[in-house]
Coordinates of C-alpha atoms (C1' of nucleotides) in Angstrom, one line a residue:
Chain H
X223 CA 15.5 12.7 22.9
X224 CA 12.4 12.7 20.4
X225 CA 10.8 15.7 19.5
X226 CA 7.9 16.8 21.4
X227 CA 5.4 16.3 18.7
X228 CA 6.9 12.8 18.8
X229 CA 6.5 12.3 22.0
X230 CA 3.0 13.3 21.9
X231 CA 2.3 10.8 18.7
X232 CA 3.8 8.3 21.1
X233 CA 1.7 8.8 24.0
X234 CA -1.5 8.9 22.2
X235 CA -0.1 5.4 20.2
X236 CA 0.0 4.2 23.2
X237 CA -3.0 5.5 24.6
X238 CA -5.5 4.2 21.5
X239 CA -3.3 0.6 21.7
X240 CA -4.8 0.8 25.3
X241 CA -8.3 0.8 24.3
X242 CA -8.9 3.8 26.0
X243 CA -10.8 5.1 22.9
X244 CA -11.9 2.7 20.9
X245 CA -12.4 2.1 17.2
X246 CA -14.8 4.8 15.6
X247 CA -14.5 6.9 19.0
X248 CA -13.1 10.9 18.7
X249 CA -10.6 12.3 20.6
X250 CA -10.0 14.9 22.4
X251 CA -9.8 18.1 20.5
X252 CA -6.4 19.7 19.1
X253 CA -6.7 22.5 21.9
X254 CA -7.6 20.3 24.5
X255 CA -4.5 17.8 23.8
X256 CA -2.2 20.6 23.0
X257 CA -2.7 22.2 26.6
X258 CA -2.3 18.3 27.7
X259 CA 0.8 17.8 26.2
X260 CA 1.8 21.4 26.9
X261 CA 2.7 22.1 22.9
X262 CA 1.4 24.3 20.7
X263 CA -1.3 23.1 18.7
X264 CA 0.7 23.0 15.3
X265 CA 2.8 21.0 17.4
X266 CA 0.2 18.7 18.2
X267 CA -1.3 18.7 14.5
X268 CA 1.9 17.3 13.5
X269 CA 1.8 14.3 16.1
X270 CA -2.1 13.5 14.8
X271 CA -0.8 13.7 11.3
X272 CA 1.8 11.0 11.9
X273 CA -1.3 8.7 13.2
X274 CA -2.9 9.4 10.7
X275 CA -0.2 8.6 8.1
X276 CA 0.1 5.3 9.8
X277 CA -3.7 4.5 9.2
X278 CA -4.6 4.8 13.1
X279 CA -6.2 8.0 13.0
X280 CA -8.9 10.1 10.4
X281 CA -10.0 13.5 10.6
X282 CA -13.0 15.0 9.6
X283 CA -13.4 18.9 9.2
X284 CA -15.6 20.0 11.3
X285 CA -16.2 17.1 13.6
X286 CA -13.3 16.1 15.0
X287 CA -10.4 13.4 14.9
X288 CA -11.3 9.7 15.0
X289 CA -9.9 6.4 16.2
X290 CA -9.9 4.5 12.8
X291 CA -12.3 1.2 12.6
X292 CA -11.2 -1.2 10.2
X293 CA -13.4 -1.8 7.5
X294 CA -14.8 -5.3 6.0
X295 CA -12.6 -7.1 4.1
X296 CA -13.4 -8.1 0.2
X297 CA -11.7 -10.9 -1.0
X298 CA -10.4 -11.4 -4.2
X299 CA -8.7 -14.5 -5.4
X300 CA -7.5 -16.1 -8.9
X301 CA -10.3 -18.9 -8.7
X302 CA -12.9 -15.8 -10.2
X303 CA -11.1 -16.3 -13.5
X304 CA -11.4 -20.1 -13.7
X305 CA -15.5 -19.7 -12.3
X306 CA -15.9 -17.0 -15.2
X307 CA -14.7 -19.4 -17.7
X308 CA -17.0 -22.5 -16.4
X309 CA -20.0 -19.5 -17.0
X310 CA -19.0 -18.0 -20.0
X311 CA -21.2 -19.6 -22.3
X312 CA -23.9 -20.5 -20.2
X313 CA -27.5 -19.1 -21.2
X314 CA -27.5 -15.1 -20.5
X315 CA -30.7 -16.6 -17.9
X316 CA -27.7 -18.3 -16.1
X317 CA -25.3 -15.7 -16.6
X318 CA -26.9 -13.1 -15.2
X319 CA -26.8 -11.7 -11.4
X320 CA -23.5 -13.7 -11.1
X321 CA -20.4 -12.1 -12.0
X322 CA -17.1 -12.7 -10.7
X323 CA -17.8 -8.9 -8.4
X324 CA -20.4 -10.6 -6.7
X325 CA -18.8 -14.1 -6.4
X326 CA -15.4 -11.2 -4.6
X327 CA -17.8 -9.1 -2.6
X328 CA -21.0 -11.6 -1.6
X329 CA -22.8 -8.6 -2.5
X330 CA -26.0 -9.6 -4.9
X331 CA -26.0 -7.9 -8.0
X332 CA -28.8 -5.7 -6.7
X333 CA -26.7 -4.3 -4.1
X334 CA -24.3 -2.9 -6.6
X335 CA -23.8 0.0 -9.1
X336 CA -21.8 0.0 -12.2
X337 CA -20.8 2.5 -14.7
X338 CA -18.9 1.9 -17.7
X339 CA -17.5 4.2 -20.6
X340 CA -15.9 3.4 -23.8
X341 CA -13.9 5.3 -26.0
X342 CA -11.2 4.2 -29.0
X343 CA -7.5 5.1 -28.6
X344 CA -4.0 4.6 -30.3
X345 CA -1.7 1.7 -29.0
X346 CA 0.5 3.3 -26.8
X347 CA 4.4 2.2 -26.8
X348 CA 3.4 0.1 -23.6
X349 CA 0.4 -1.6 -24.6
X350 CA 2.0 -2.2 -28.2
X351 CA 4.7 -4.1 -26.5
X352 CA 2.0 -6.0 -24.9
X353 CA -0.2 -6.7 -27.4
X354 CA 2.3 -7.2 -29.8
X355 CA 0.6 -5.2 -32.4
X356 CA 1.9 -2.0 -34.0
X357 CA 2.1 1.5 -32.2
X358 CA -1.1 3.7 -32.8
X359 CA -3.1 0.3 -33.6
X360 CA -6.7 1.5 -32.4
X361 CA -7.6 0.3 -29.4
X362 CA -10.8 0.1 -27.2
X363 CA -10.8 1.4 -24.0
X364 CA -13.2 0.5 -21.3
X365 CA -13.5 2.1 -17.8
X366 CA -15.5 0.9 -15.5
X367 CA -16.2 1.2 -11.5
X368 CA -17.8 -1.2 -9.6
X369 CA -19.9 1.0 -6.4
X370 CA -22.0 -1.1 -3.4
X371 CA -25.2 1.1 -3.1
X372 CA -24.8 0.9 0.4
X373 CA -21.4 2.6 0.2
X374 CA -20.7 5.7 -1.9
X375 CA -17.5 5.0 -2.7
X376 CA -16.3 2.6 -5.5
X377 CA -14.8 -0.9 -4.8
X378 CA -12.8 -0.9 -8.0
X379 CA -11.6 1.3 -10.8
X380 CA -11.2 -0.3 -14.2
X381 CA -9.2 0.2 -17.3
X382 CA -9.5 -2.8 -19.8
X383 CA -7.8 -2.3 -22.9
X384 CA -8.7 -4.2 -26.5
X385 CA -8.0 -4.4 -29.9
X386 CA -10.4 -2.4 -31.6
X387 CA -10.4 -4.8 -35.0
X388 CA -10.6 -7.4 -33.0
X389 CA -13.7 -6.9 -31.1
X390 CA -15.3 -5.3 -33.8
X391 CA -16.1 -8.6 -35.1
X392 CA -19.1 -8.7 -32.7
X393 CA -20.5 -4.9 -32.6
X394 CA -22.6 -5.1 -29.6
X395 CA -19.4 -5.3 -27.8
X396 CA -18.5 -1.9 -29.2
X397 CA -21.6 -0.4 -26.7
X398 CA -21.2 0.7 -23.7
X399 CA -24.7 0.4 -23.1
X400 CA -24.7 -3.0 -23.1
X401 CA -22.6 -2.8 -19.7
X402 CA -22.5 -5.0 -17.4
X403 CA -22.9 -7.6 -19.7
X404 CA -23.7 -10.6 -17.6
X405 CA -20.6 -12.9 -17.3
X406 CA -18.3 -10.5 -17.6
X407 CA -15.0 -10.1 -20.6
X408 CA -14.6 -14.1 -21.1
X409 CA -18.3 -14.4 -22.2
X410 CA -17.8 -11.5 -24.3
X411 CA -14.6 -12.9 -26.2
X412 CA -16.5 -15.9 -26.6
X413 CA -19.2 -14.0 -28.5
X414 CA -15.8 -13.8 -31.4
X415 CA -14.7 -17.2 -30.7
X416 CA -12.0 -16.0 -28.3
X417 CA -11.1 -18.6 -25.6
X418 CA -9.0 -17.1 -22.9
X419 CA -6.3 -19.6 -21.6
X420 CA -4.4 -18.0 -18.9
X421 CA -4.5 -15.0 -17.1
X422 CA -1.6 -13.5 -15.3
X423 CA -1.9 -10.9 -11.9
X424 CA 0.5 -8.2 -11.4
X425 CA 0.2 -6.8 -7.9
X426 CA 1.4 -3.9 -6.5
X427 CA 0.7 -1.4 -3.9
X428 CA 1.1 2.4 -3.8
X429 CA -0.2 5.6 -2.6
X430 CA -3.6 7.0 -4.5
X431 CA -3.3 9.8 -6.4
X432 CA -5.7 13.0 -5.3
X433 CA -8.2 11.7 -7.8
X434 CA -8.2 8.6 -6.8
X435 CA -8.5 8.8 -3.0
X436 CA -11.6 10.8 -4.3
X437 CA -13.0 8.2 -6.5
X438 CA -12.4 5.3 -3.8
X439 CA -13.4 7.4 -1.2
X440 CA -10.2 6.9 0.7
X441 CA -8.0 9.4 3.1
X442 CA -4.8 10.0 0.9
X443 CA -3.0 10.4 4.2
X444 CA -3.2 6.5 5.4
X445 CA -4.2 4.2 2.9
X446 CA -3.2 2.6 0.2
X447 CA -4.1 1.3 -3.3
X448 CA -3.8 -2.3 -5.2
X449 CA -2.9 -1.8 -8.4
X450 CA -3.3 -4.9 -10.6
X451 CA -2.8 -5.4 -13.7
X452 CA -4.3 -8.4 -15.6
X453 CA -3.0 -10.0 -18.7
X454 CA -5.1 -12.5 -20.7
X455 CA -4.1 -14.6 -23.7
X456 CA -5.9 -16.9 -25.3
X457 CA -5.3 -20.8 -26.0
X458 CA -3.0 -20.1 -28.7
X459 CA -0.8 -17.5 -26.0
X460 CA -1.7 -14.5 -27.9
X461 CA -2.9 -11.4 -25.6
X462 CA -6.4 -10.5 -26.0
X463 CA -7.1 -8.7 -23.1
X464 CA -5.1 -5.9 -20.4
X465 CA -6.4 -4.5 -17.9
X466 CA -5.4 -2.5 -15.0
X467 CA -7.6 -2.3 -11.5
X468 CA -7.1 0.3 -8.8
X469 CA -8.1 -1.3 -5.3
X470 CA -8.8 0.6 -1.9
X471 CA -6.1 -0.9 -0.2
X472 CA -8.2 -0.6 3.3
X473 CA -11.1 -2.8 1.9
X474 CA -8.9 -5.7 -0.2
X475 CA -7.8 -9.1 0.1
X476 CA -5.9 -11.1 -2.4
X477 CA -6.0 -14.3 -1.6
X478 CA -4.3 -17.6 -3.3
X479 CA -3.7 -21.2 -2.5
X480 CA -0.8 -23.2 -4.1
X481 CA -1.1 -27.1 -4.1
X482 CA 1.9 -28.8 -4.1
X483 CA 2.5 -31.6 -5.8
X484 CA 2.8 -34.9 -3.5
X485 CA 6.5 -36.2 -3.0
X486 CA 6.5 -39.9 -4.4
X487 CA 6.3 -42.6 -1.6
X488 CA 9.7 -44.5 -1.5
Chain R
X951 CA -10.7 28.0 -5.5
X952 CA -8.2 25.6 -4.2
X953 CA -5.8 26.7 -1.4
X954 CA -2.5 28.4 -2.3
X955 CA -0.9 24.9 -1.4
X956 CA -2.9 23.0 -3.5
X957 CA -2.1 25.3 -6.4
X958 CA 1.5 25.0 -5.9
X959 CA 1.4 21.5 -5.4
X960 CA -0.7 21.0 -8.8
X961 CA 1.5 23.0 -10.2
X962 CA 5.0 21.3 -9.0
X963 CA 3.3 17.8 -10.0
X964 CA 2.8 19.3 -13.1
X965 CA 6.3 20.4 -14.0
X966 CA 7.4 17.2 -12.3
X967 CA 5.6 15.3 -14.8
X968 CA 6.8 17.1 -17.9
X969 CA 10.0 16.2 -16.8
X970 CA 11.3 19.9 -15.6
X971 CA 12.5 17.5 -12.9
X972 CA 14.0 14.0 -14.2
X973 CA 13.5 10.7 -11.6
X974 CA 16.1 11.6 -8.7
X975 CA 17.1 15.4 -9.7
X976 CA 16.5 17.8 -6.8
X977 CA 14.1 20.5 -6.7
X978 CA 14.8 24.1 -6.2
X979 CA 15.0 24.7 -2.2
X980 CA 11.7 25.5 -0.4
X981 CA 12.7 29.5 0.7
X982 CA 13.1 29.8 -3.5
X983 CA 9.9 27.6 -4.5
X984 CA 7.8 29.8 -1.5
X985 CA 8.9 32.9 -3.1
X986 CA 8.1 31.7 -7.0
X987 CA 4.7 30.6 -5.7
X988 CA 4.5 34.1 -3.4
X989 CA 3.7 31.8 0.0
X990 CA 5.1 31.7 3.0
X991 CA 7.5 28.6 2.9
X992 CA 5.3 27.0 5.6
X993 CA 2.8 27.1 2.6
X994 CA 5.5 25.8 0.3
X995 CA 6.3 22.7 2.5
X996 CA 2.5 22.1 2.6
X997 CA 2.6 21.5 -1.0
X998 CA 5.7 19.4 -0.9
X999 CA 4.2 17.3 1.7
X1000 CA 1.0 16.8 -0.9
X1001 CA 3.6 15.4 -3.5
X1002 CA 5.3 13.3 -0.7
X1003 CA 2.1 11.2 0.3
X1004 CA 1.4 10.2 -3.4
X1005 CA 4.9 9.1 -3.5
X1006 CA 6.2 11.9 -6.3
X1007 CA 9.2 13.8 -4.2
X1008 CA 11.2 12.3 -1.4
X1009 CA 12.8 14.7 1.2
X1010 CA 16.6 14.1 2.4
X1011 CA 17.5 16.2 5.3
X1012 CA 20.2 18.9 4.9
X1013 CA 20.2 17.8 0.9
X1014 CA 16.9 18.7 -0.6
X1015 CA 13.5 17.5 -1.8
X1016 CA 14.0 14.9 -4.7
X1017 CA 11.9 13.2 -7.6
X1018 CA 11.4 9.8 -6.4
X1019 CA 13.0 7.8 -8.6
X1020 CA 11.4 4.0 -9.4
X1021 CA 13.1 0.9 -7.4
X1022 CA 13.8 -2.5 -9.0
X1023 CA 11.0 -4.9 -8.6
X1024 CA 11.5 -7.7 -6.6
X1025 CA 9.1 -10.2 -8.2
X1026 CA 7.4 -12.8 -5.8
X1027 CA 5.6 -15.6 -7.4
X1028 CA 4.2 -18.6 -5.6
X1029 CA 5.9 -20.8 -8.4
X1030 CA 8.4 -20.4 -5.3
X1031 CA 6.7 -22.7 -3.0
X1032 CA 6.7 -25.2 -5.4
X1033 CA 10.3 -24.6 -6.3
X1034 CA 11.2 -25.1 -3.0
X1035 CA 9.7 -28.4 -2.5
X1036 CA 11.1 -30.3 -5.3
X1037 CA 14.2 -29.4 -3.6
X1038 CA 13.9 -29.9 0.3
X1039 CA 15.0 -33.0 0.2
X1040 CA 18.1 -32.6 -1.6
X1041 CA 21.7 -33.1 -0.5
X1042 CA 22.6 -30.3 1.4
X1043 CA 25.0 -29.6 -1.3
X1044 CA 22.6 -29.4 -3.7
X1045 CA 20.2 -26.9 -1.9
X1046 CA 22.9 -24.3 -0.5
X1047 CA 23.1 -20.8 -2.1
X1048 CA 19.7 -21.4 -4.0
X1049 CA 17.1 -20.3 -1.5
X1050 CA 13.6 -19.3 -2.5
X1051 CA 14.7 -15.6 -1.7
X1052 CA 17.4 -16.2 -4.3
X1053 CA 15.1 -17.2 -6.7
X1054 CA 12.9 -14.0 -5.8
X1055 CA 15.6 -11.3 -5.8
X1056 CA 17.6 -13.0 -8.9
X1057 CA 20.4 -12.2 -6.4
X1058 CA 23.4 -14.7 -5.4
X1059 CA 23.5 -16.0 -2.1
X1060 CA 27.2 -13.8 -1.2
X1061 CA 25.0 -10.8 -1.6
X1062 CA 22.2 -11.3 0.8
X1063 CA 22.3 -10.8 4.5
X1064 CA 20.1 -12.9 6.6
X1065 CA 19.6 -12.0 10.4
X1066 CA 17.4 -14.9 12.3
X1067 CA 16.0 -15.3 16.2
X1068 CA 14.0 -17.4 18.0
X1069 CA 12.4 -17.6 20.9
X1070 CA 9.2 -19.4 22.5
X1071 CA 6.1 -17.9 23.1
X1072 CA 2.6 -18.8 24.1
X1073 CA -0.5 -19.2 21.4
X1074 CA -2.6 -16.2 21.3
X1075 CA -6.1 -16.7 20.7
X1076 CA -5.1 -16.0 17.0
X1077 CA -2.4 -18.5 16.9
X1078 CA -4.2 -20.5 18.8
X1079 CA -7.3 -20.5 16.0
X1080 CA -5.4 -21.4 12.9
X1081 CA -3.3 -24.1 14.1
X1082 CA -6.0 -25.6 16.0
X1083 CA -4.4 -26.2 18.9
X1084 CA -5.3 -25.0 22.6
X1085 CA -4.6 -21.4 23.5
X1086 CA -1.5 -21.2 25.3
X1087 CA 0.2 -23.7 23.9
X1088 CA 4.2 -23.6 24.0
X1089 CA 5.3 -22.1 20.2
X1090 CA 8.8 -21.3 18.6
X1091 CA 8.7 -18.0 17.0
X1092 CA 11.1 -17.0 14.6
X1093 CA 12.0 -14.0 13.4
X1094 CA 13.9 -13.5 9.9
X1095 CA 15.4 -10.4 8.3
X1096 CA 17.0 -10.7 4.8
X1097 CA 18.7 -8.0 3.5
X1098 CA 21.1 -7.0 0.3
X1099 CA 24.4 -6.5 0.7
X1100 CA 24.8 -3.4 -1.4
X1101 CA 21.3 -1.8 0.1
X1102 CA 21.5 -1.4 3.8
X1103 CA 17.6 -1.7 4.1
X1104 CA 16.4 -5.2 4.1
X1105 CA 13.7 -6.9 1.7
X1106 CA 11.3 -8.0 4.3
X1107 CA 10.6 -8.9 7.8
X1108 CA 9.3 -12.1 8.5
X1109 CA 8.0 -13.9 11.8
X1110 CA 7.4 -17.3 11.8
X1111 CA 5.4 -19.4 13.9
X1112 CA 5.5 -23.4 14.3
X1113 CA 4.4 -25.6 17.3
X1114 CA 7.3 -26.2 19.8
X1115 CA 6.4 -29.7 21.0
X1116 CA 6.5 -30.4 16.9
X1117 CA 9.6 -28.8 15.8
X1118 CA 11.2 -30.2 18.7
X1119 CA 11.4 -33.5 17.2
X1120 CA 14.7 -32.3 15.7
X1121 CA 16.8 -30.2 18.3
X1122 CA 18.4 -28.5 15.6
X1123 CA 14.9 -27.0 14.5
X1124 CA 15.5 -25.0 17.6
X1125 CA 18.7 -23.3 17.4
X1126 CA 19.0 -20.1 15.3
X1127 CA 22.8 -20.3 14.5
X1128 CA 21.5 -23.2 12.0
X1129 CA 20.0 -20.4 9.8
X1130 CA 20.0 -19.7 7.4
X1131 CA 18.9 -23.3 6.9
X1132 CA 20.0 -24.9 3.4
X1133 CA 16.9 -25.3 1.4
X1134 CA 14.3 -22.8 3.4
X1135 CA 11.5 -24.2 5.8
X1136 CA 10.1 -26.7 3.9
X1137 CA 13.6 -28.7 3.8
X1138 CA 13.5 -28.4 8.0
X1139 CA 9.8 -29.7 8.4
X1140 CA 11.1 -32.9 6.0
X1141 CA 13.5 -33.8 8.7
X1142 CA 10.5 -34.1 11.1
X1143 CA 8.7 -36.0 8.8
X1144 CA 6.2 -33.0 7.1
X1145 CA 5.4 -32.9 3.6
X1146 CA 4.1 -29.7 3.3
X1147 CA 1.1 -30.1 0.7
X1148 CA -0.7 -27.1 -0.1
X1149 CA 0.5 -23.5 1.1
X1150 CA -2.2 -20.1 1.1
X1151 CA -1.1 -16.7 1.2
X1152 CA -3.3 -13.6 2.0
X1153 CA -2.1 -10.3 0.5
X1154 CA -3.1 -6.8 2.5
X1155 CA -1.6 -3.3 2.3
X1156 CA -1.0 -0.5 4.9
X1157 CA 0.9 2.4 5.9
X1158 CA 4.2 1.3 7.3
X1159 CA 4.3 1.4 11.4
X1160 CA 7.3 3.8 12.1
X1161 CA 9.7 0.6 13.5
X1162 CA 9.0 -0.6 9.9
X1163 CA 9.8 2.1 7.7
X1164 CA 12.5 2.3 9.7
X1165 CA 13.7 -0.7 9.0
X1166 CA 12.6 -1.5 5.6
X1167 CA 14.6 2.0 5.3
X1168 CA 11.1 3.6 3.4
X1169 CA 9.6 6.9 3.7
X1170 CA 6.6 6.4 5.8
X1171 CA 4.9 9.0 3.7
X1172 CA 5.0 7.9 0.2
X1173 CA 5.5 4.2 0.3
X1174 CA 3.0 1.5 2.0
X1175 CA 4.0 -2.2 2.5
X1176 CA 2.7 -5.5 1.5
X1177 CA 1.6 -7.6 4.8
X1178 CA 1.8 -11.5 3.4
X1179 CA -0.2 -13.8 5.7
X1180 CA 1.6 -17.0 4.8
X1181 CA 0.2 -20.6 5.6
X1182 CA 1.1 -24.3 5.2
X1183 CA -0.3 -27.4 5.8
X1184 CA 0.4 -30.8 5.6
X1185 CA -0.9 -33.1 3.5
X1186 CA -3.4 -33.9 5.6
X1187 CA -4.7 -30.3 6.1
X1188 CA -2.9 -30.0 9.4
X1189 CA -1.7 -26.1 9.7
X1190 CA 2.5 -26.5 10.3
X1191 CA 3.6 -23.2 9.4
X1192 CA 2.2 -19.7 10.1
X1193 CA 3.7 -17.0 9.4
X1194 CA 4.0 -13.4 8.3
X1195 CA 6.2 -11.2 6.0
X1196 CA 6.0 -7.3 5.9
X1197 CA 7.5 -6.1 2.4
X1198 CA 8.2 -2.8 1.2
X1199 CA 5.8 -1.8 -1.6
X1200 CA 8.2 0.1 -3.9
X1201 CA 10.2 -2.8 -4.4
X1202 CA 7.8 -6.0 -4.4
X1203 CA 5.5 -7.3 -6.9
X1204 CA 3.1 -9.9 -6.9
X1205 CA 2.6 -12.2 -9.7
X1206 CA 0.5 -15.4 -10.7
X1207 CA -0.8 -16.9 -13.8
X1208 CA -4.1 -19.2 -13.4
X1209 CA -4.0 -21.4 -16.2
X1210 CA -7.5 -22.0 -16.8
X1211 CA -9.2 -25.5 -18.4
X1212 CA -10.1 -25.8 -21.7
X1213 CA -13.3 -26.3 -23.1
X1214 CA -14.3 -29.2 -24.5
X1215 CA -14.3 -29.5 -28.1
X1216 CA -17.8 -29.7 -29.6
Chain J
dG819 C1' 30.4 27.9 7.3
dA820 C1' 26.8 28.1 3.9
dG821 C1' 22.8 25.9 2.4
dT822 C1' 19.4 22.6 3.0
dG823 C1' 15.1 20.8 5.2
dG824 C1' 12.8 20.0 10.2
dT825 C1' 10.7 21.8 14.5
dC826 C1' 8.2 25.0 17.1
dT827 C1' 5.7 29.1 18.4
dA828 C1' 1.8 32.7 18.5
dG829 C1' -1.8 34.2 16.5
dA830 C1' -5.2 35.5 12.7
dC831 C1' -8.6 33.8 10.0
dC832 C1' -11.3 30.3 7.2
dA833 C1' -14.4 26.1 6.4
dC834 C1' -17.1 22.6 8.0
dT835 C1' -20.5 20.3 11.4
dG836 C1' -23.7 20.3 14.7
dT837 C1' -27.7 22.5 17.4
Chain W
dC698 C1' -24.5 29.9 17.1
dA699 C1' -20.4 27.3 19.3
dG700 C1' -17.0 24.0 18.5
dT701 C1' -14.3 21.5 15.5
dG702 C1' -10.3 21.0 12.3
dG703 C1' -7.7 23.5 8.1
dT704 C1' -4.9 27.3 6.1
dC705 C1' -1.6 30.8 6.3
dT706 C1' 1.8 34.0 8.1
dA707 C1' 6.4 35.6 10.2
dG708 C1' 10.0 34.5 12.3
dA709 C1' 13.3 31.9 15.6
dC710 C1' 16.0 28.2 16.1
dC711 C1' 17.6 23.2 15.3
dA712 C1' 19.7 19.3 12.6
dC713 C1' 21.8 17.5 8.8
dT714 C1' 25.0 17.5 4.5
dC715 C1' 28.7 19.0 2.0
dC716 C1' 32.8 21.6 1.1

DNA sequence: GAGTGGTCTAGACCACTGT
DNA sequence: CAGTGGTCTAGACCACTCC
């Protein structure tokens, strides 16, 4: 025998399976479905908070609880590294208005926001490793978010790490100012004769942190975050580039296609 | 002001990350943490509940709460797609006990559990729309549950869909006591004449239903899952394979390096 | 049986959203 | 203002773990 608030989660499961309110649509208030269920409404707080743990349900203070739409889909798939590359040293005329954000989203590049802030730090043991360059090596740090104007909440949060010396080579890349720089970091490693070769994804998926169910505008009760972590090297196989991306995990896709080699006719 | 919860909560997350508390030790009970604090333990477990959604404390009934400590990673690569072609049409000698799941976990075939159905079902309208074929049509559905030996919670959940009128070409497609099939699904379409030629996955992330945390044996507040949309075509773009894996998300990672083209000299 | 977290109640009061 | 969900209390009782 479940518990009652269980049972209640249950019912009204079963109930918003049905259709019998539909995406976007609120439901009944806490009184009204604790005198239904005949629990007390803690009781029946406790059944709407499992719903809304499992992403079915969102409350709003004030307003009332709500039958969770699901939101449009951004796709994000490995072919945006290869696409930067073919445009990293086109003209900044062609370069322009067409980063690899817009290429994910379909958004133009008027229909979105970025921020970016840069600051130096020391090589941490981790990004030493990495890097493979000494602990307490200065470092650039980038952070950036990526916002739609149409939505106030970010699509992405960044964290790009580089080596400070490195970079330094071409000081217009030490300003934040010149953020977004059209075409993105491959056209800016070209600008110090940087080619990238390979870039290697690291997916995972866990819960935000407060902060960042602030920042993504997502409930921390329900949905998840991407967290990928991006590792570029150049031609010779030397890492030039880490970066770590925070993704609302109600709004992302990643998507890859593998080819497979043909099996020899016999 | 934030609310006496969120204070204690900051405040445990705090200590917690200071390492008061080292990965898996158990906290102080909740009657002894309320009256530190100077809340009601209802309070308390407010705040413990706070550090159990972002995936910092795990509670075990009758024990105590607990600092979540990390899993190993199971790495997943689509290198394994690959893999497992060049060896579908092996001897079966040669492909038992190296599975693509062995490849995954690193673990030998003795210490994984697999757990396989079938049964025959009708296309949805989904179904129905990637494979191209008219809604209703007869399908084999497959259900797949691999599990370690030394965890009792399996690694992921799969259900797999194929066209019955196509696997049937080979009776022993439709049996599940031939599973776990020597040399994973791509060795089983080759004895029905399909070379599988490029394969596309699509990555998502949600809350775990409760049927899943269940039995991916995850806290269903604290950890979400991976939801792989897996599928394979032939090699002439025919859809063969469809299907879908559910994967705990404190224990998978996704990985994939693009190797990019290199410029052209100039 | 002692100690832990989990469920449930009844009710006071606060905070936010609409009109 | 009325109506909604959010916080907090005090206490009873249940369920699980370990010795």
């Amino acid at each position: 025998m479940a518990t009652k608030y269980e049972r209640a989660a249950n019912d009204l499961r079963r109930r918003i399976r049905s259709g019998e309110w539909g995406p976007g649509e609120q439901l009944p208030a806490e009184t009204t479905l604790a005198a239904h269920y005949g629990v007390n409404v803690t009781t029946l707080r406790n059944a709407i908070r499992v719903l809304k743990v499992e992403g079915l349900v969102e409350s709003i203070h004030g307003k009332g609880n709500f039958v969770r739409a699901p939101r449009t889909l951004i796709e994000r798939s490995p072919e945006r590294y290869q696409w930067e590359k073919d445009r990293a040293r086109l003209s900044e005329a062609e370069r322009i208005g067409t980063g690899a954000t817009e290429k994910d989203t379909g958004l133009r590049f008027e229909d979105l926001e970025f921020y970016a802030k840069y600051d130096d730090i020391v090589a941490t043991n981790e990004l030493s490793e990495v890097f493979g360059v000494p602990l307490g090596t200065k470092m650039l740090r980038r952070t950036f978010r990526t916002s739609s104007r149409h939505e106030d909440a970010p699509i992405s949060l960044v964290t790009s790490y580089l080596v400070h010396a490195v970079v330094a080579r071409n000081p217009a890349l030490l300003d934040e100012r010149n953020e977004p720089w059209p075409g993105g970091t491959q056209s800016q490693l070209w600008t110090i004769g940087i080619e990238v070769g390979s870039i290697t994804d690291r997916i995972r998926t866990r819960p935000p942190s407060a902060d960042e169910a602030e920042d993504l505008g997502i409930d921390p009760e329900g949905v998840a975050t991407f967290v990928l972590q991006k590792i570029s090297k150049d031609t010779e196989g030397q890492v030039v580039e880490v970066s770590t991306v925070v993704l609302p995990g109600d709004r992302t896709e990643f998507v890859n296609t593998t080819k497979l080699t043909p099996w020899e006719t016999k």
